[in-house]
XYZ file of C-alpha atoms in Angstrom:
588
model
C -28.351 44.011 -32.849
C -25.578 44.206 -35.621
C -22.144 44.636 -36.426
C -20.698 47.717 -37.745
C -21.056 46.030 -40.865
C -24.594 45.235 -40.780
C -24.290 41.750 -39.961
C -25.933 39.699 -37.278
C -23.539 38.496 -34.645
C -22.885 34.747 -34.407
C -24.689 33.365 -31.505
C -21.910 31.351 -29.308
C -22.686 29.069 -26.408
C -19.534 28.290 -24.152
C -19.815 24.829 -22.362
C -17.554 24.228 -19.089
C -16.947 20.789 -17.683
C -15.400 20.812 -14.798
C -13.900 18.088 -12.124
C -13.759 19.635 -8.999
C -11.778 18.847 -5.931
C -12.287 18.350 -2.759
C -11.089 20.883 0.507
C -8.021 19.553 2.384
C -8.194 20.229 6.361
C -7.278 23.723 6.233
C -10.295 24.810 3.992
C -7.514 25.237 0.539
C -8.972 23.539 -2.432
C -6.310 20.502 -3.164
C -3.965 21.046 -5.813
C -1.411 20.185 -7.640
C 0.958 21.578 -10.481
C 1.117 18.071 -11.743
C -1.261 15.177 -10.650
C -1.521 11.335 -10.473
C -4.563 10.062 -12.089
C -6.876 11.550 -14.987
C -10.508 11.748 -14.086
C -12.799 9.303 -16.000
C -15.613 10.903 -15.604
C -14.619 13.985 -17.211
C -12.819 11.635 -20.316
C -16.082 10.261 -20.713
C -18.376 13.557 -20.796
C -15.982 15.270 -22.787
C -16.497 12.414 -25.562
C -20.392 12.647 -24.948
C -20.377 16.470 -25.149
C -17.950 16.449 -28.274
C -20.603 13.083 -29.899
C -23.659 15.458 -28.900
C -22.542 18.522 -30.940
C -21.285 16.188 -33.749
C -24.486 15.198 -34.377
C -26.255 18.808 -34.553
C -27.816 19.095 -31.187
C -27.063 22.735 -32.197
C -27.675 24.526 -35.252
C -25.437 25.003 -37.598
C -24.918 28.091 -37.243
C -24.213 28.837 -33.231
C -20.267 28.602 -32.613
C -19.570 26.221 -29.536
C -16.709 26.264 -27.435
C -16.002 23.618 -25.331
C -13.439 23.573 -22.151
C -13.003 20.957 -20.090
C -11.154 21.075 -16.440
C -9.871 18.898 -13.799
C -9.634 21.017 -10.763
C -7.143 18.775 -9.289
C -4.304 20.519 -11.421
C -6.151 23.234 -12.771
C -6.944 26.727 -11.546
C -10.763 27.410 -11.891
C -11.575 30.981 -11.137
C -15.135 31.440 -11.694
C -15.178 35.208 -12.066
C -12.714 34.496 -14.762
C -14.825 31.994 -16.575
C -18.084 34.404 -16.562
C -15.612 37.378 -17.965
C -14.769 34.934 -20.952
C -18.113 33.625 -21.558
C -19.362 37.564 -21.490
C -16.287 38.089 -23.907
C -17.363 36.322 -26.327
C -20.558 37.843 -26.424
C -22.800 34.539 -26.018
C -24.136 31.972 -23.373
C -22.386 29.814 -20.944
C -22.962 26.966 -19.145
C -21.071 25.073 -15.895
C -21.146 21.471 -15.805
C -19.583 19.859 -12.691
C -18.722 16.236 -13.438
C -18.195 12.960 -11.556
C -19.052 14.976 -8.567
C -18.028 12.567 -5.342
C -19.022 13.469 -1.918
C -16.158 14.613 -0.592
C -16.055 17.133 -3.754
C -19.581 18.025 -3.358
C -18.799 21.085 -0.658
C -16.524 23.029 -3.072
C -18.610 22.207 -5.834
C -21.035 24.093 -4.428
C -19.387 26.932 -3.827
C -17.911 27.341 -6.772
C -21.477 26.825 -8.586
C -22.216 30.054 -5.966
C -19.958 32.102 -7.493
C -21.136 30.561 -11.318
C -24.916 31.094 -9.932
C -24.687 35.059 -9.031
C -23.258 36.066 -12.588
C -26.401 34.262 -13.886
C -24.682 30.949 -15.673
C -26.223 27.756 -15.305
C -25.197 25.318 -13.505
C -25.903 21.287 -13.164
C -23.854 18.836 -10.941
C -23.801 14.908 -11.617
C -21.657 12.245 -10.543
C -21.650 9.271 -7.855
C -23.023 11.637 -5.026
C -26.103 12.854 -6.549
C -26.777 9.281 -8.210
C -26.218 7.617 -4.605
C -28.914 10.012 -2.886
C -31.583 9.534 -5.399
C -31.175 6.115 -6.078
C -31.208 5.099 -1.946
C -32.627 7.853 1.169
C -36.160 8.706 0.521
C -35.589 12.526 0.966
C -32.848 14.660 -0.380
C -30.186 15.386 1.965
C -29.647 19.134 3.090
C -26.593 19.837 1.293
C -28.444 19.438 -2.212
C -31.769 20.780 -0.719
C -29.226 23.856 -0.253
C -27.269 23.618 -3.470
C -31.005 23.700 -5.465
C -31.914 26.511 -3.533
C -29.123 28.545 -5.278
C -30.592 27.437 -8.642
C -28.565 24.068 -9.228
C -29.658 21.454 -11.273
C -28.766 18.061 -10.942
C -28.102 15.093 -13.445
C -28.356 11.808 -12.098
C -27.239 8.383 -13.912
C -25.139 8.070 -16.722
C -24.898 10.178 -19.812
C -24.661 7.905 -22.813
C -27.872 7.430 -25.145
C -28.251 11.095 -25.874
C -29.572 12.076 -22.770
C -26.966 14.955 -22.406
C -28.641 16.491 -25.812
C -31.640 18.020 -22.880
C -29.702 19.345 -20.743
C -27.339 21.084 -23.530
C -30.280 22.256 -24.942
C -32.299 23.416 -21.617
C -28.889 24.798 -20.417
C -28.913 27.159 -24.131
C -32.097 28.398 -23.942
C -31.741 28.889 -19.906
C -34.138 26.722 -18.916
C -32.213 23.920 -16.843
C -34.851 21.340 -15.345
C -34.142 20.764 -11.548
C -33.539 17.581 -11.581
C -32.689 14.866 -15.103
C -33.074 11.337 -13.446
C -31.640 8.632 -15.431
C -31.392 6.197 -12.470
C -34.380 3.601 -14.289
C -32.539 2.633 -17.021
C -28.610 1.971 -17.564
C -27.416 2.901 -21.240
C -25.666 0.548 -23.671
C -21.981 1.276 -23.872
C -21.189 -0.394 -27.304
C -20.156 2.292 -29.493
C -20.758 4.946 -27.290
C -18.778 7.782 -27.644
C -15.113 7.338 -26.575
C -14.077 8.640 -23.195
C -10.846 11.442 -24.546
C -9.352 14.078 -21.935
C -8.099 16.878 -24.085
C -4.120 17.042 -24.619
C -3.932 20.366 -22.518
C -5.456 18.272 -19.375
C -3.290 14.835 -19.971
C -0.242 17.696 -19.992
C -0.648 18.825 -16.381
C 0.077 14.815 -15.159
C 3.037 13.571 -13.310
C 3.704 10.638 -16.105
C 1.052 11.913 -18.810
C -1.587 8.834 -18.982
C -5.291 8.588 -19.849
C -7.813 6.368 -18.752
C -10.620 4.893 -19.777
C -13.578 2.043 -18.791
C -14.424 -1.070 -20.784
C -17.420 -1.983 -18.793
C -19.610 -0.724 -15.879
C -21.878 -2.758 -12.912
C -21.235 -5.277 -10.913
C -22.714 -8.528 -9.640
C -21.508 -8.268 -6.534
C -23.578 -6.537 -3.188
C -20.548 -5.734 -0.715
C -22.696 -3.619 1.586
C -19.850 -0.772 1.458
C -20.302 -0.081 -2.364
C -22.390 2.528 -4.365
C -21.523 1.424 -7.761
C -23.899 -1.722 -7.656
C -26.809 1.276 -6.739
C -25.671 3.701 -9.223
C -24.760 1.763 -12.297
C -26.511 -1.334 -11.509
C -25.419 -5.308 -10.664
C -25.919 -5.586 -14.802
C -23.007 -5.699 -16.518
C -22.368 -3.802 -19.913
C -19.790 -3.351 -22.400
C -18.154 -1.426 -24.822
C -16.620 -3.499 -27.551
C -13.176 -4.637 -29.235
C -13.545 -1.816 -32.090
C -14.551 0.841 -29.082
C -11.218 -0.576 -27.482
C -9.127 0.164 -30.604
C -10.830 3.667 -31.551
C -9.390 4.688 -27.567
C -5.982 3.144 -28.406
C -5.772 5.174 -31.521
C -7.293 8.674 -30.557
C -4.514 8.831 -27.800
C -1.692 7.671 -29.622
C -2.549 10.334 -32.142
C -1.730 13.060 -29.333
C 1.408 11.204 -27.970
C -0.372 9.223 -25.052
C 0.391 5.217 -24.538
C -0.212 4.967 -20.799
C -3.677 3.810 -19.300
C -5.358 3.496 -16.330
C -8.620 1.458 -16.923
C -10.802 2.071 -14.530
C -13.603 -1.180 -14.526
C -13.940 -1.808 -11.001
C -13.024 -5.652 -12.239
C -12.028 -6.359 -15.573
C -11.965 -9.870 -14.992
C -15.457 -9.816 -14.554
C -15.912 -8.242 -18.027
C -17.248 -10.978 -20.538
C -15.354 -9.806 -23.023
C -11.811 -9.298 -21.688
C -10.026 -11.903 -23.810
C -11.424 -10.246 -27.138
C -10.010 -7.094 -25.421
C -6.382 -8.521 -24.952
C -6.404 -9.893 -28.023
C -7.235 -6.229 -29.446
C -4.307 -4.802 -27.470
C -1.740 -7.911 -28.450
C -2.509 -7.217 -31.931
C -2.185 -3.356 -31.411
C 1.487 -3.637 -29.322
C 1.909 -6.205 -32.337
C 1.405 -3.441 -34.995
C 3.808 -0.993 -32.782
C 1.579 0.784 -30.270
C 3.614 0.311 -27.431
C 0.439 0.335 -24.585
C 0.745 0.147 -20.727
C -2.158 0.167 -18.374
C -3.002 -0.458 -14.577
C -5.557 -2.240 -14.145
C -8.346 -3.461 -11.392
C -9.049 -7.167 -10.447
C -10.922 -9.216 -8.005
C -9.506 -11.819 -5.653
C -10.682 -14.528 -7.979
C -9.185 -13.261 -11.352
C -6.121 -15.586 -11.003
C -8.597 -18.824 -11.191
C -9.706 -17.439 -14.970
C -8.033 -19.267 -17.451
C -5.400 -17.530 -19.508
C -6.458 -14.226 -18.055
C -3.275 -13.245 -16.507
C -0.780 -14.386 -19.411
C -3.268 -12.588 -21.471
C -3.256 -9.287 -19.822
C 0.208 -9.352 -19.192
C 0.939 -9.687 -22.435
C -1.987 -7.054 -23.759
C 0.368 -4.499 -21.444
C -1.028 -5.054 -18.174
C 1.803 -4.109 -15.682
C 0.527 -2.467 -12.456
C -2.873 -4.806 -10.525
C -4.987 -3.149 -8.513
C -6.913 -5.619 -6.267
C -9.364 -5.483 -3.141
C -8.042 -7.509 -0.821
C -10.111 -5.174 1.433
C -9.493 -7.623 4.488
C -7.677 -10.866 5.442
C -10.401 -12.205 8.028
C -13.591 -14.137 6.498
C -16.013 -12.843 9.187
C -15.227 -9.194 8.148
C -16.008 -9.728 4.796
C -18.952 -12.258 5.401
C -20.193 -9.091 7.452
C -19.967 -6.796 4.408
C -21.067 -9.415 1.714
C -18.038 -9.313 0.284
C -18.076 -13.172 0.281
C -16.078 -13.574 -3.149
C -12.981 -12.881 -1.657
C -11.339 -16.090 -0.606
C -8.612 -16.014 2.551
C -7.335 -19.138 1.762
C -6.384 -18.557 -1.708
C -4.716 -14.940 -1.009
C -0.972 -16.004 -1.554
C -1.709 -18.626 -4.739
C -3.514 -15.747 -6.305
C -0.746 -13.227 -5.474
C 1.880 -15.705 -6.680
C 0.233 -16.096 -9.948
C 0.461 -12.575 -10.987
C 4.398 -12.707 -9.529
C 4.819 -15.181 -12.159
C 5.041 -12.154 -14.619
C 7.122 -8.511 -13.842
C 3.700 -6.583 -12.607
C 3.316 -4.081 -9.900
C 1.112 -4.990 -7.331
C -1.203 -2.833 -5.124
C -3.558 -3.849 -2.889
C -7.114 -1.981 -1.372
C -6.897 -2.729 2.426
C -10.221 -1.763 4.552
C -9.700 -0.811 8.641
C -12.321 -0.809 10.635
C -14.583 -3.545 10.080
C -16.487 -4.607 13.320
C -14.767 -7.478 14.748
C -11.264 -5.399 14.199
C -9.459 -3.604 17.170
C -6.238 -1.868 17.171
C -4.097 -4.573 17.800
C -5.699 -6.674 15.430
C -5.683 -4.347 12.578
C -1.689 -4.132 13.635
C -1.366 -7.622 14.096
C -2.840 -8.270 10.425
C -1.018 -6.161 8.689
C 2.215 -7.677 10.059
C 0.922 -11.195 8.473
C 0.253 -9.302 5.067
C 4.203 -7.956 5.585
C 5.544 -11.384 6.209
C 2.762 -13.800 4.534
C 1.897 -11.594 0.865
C 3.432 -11.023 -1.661
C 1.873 -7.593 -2.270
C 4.412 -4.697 -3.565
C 1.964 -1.445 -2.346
C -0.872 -1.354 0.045
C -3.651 1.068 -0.023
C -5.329 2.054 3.386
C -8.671 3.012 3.733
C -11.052 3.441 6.447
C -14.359 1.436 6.448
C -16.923 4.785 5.263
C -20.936 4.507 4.799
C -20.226 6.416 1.492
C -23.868 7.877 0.279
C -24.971 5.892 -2.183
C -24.525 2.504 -0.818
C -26.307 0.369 1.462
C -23.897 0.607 4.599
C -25.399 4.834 4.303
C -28.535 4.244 3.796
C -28.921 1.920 7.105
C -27.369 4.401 8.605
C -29.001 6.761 7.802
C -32.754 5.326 8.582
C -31.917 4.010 11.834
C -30.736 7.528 12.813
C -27.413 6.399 13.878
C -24.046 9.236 13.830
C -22.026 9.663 10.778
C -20.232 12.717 10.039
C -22.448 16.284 8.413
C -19.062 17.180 6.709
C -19.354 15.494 3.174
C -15.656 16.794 2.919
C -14.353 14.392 5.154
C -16.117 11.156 2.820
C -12.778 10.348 1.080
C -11.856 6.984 2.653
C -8.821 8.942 4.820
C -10.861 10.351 7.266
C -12.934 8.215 9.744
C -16.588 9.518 9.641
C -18.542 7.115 11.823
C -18.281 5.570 15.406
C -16.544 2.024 15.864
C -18.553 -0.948 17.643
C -14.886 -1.704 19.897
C -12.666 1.482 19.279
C -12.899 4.503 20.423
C -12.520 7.350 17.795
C -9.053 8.155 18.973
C -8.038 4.403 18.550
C -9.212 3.724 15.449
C -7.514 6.697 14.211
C -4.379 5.568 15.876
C -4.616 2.447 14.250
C -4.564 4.260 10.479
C -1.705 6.066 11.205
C 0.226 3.199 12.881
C -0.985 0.781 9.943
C 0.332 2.642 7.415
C 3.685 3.553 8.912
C 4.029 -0.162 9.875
C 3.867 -0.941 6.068
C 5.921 1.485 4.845
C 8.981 1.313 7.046
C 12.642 0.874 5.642
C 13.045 -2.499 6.628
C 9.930 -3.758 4.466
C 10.421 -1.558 1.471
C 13.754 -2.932 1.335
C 12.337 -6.631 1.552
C 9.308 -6.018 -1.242
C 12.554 -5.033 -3.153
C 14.172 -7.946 -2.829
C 11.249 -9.678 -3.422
C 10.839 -7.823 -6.930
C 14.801 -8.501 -7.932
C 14.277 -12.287 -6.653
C 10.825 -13.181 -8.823
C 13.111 -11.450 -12.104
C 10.736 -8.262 -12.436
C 11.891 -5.557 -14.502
C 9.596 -2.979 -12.477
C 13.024 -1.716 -10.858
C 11.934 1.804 -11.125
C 8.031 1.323 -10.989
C 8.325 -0.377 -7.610
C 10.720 1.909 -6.067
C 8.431 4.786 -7.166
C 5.139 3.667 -6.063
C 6.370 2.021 -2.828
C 8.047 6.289 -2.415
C 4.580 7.798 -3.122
C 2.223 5.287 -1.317
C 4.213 6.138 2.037
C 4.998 10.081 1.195
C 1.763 11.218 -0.071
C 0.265 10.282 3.668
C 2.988 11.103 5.740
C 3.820 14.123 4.318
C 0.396 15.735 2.699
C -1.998 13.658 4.542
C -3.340 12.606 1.582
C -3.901 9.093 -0.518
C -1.373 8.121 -3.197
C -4.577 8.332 -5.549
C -4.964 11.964 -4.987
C -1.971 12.793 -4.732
C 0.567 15.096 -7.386
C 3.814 17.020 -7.190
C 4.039 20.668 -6.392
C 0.967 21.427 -4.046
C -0.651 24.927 -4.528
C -2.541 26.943 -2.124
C -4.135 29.911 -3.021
C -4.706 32.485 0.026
C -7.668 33.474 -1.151
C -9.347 30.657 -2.760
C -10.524 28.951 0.946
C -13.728 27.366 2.090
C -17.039 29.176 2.326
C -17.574 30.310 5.689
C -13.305 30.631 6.350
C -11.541 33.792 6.106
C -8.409 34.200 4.291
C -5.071 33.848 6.544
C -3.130 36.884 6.929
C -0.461 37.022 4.276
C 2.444 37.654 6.510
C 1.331 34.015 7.932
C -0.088 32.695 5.321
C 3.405 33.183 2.313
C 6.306 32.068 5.085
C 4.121 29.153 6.208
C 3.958 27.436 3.236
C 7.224 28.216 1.769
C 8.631 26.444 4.551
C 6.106 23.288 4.123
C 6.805 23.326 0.763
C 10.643 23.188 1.596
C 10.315 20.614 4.665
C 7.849 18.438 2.133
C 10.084 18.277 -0.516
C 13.431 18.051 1.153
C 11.845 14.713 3.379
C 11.134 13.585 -0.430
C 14.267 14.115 -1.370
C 15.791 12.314 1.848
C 13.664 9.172 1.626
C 13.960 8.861 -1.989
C 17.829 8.980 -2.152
C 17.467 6.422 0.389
C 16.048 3.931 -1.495
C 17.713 4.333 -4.316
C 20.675 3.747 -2.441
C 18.644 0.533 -0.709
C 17.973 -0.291 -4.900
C 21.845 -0.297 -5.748
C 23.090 -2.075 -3.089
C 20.448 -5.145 -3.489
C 21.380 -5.177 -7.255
C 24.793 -5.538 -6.833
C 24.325 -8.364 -3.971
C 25.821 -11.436 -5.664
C 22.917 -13.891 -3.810
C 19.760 -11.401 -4.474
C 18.514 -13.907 -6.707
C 18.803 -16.490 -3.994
C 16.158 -14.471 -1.269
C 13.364 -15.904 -0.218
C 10.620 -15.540 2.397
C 7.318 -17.194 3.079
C 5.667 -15.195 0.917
C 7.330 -16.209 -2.184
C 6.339 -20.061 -1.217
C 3.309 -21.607 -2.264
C 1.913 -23.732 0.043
C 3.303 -26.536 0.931
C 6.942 -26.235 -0.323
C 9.963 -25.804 1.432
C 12.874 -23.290 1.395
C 15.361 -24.590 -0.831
C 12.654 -26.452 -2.845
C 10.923 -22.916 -3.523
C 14.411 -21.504 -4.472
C 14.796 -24.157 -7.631
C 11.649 -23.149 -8.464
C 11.584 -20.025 -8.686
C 15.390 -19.853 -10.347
C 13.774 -22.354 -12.841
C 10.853 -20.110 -13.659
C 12.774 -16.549 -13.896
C 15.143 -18.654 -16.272
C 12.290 -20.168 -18.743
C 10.750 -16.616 -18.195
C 13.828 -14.685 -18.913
C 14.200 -16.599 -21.948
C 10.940 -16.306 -23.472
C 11.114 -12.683 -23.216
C 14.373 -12.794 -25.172
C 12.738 -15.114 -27.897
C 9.842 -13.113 -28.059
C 12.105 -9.769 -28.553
C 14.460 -11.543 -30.853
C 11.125 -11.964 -33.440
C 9.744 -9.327 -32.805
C 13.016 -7.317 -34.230
């Protein structure tokens, strides 16, 4: 047909990515007006998406739109989507990115609702790729989802191989399955992972995120990376590095979170700080978090290096302070013995530090798991601790034993999101082992031990006043207030009465509106409560004339006494305190 001026109408094709969330107990999607951490999934398809059409997997002549959306902190309304792709007179197509387990329910239903107004649909991410690449049958939640006409994309999506499925999804034709499990793509000069400005808007403390390298040597039986992107390492490179650096800086965005499951492990991480010194050198003031293993420390120069390439907040696994528990999920890289010498190193320098800590490994009980975390309080010198239960997640080799040997883990893929136990415990009950997460984490995050990490903090000569204060608030808030981990967590929590779980009706509204107006008041005034509190706690250890004179056993390295740890440590802050001087004196 044509226009009423006799011309043929532009073909469009509207492309959707979208991250979706997960369902919190009550069946409501979670949400929040302003999130914690950017998806890197959806980063990295949005680059391979925007690299795809660059190079003409479309003619010329067909107008592509392309949205991207991280359900976390924005509203996805299906219906809405289908009236915009029929608006602009054209095809559509849904793709649901980085899809994790515990996402993979509302997924689904929203790819329902996509389904029945005729758009296609495909679904990729670490839960499809774990299936495929380990049970020998398809589970019955994606035997269900391909029912309804969903195709899946399994592996990663560099090399071109999105350029079938763009084209497939076009002409309407979307294959049932695209399995790109047999062979792991090259990442140097791939296209750069970028989250659009309008996404990196709706964070708490607007940061991006990106990965330098993917696999891992490693085969801790709890994992689904090493099945999913392989125990080969690969890289991007230096002048990948800098194109990332650049791109974001050109919309306002210095903050990173890079998301390598170990960066020490990356062959090429000194060419990457040295790419990041000389960009902070040439005034791109950079920041990122960053993951590391146990062993990092032991690398030589890595932690100066990183330190000074902007590395200020260390994520690391301790996962477990007993050697058989971590002998019994080959995690046998992590060293007991060194914990507190590789803690101390990074203390050397004003970082952040939070640790991964797994309960419910066999040998543990409820007073052990207690009892341990009490030594990590008195013996580590960890700032933030991260609490997650021991889960089979699909993909990795704890599921698929599991699985074959017909033993019970949860049906409700909901529930797979490390804060929800899932399986059966050799020693504790159900009701114990739950106990012991909740008693763990409250044990951790009492007054009396936030107020010692601070002292810690002012006594080593950080500068991470704030930082520390902030993430030691959100670590203890976001579970005892939302029930939910600091990691997917946010600010301003929305519930929509309508938008609920398949299969749960909507609350009455007289119920429904009160109810949550008075959460949302009790949640925020708690907040407000414990946060006034430590910044009170903050002030008052500032202005203590002797706060540089604390010390515990966890600021000693082995082997040295009280007051002989003291001299050290004054000695150190000192020579550090003054290089940072010299080094802002020529710098200016």
């Amino acid at each position: 047909s044509r226009d009423q001026r006799g011309f043929e109408p532009v073909p469009r094709f509207t492309i959707y990515l979208i991250k979706p969330t997960r369902y919190d107990d009550e069946g409501y999607p979670l949400q929040w007006r302003r999130s914690m951490v950017p998806s890197n999934a959806l980063a990295c398809l949005v680059g391979i998406v925007r690299d795809a059409l660059d190079r003409g997997v479309f003619k010329p002549e067909i107008d592509v739109e392309l949205v991207a959306m991280d359900e976390i902190h924005s509203i996805v309304e299906p219906e809405a989507i289908a009236d915009h792709i029929a608006a602009r007179g054209g095809k559509g197509f849904i793709g649901f990115v980085g899809v994790q387990s515990n996402q993979f329910p509302r997924a689904v239903d929203l790819a329902r609702r996509f389904r029945a107004r005729g758009l296609p649909v495909c679904i990729g991410g670490f839960h499809v790729s774990g299936c495929l690449a380990m049970l020998k049958t398809m589970p019955p939640d994606m035997v269900e989802a391909q029912a309804l006409g969903v195709s899946f994309f399994a592996g990663e999506a560099e090399d071109n191989r999105i350029d079938d499925v763009l084209r497939d999804a076009y002409a309407g034709a979307l294959e049932p399955i695209y399995n790109h499990l047999a062979r792991t793509p090259n990442l140097a000069g791939a296209p750069i992972p970028q989250l659009p400005l309008t996404e990196l808007d709706k964070m708490y403390s607007s940061h991006a995120c990106f990965d330098l390298g993917r696999g891992c040597p490693f085969e801790c039986s709890f994992c689904t990376i090493i099945n999913v992107q392989g125990r080969k390492s690969r890289f991007r490179t230096p002048d990948d590095l800098e194109k990332i650096i650049r791109a974001n800086a050109a919309i306002g965005i210095d903050r990173f979170f890079l998301t390598d499951d170990n960066f020490a492990r990356n062959a090429q991480w000194e060419a990457f700080c040295d790419r990041l010194i000389a960009l902070r050198d040439q005034g791109f003031p950079v920041r990122l978090a960053i993951q590391v293993d146990t062993l990092a420390h032991k690398v030589k120069n890595f932690i100066p290096k990183c330190v000074a390439a902007g590395a200020d907040q260390i994520f690391i696994g301790l996962e477990n302070i007993n050697s058989d528990s971590l002998e019994a999920v080959k995690k046998r890289q992590n060293r007991i013995e060194d914990y507190r010498a590789m803690f101390l190193a990074w203390k050397a320098y004003p970082v952040v530090i939070t640790c991964g800590y797994i309960l419910g490994f066999p040998n543990d009980s409820k007073e052990s798991i207690l009892r341990d975390v009490e030594t990590i309080k008195r013996e580590l010198p960890i700032d933030t601790v991260y609490l997650n239960y021991l889960t089979p997640l699909p993909g990795s080799e704890d599921h698929k034993r599991m699985v074959e040997a017909g033993e019970w883990i949860e049906p409700d893929l909901n529930k797979y999101d490390l804060s929800h136990r899932v399986t059966h415990h050799p020693r504790m009950s159900d009701a114990e082992w739950e106990e012991a997460y909740v008693a763990a984490h409250r044990s951790f995050y009492t007054f009396e031990h936030m107020e010692r990490v601070l002292r810690r903090m002012i006594a080593f000569g950080s500068n991470k006043k704030l930082t520390t204060l902030h993430r030691l608030l959100v670590y203890r808030e976001a579970v005892r207030l939302e029930g939910v981990a600091m990691l997917e967590s946010g600010f301003g929590r929305i519930r929509r009465r309508r938008e609920r779980r398949s299969g749960l009706p909507p609350e009455n509204p007289l119920i429904f509106y009160p109810r949550n107006l008075l959460r949302t008041a009790v949640v925020w005034s708690r907040a407000a409560v414990t946060y006034a509190r430590m910044r009170l706690m903050l002030r008052r250890l500032l202005r203590d004339p002797k706060r540089m004179d604390y010390r515990d056993s966890a600021m000693m390295a082995e082997g040295e006494t009280v007051s002989l740890a003291a001299e050290t440590r004054t000695t150190d802050y000192a020579l550090r305190r003054g290089e940072r001087v010299k080094a802002s004196t020529a710098q200016g």
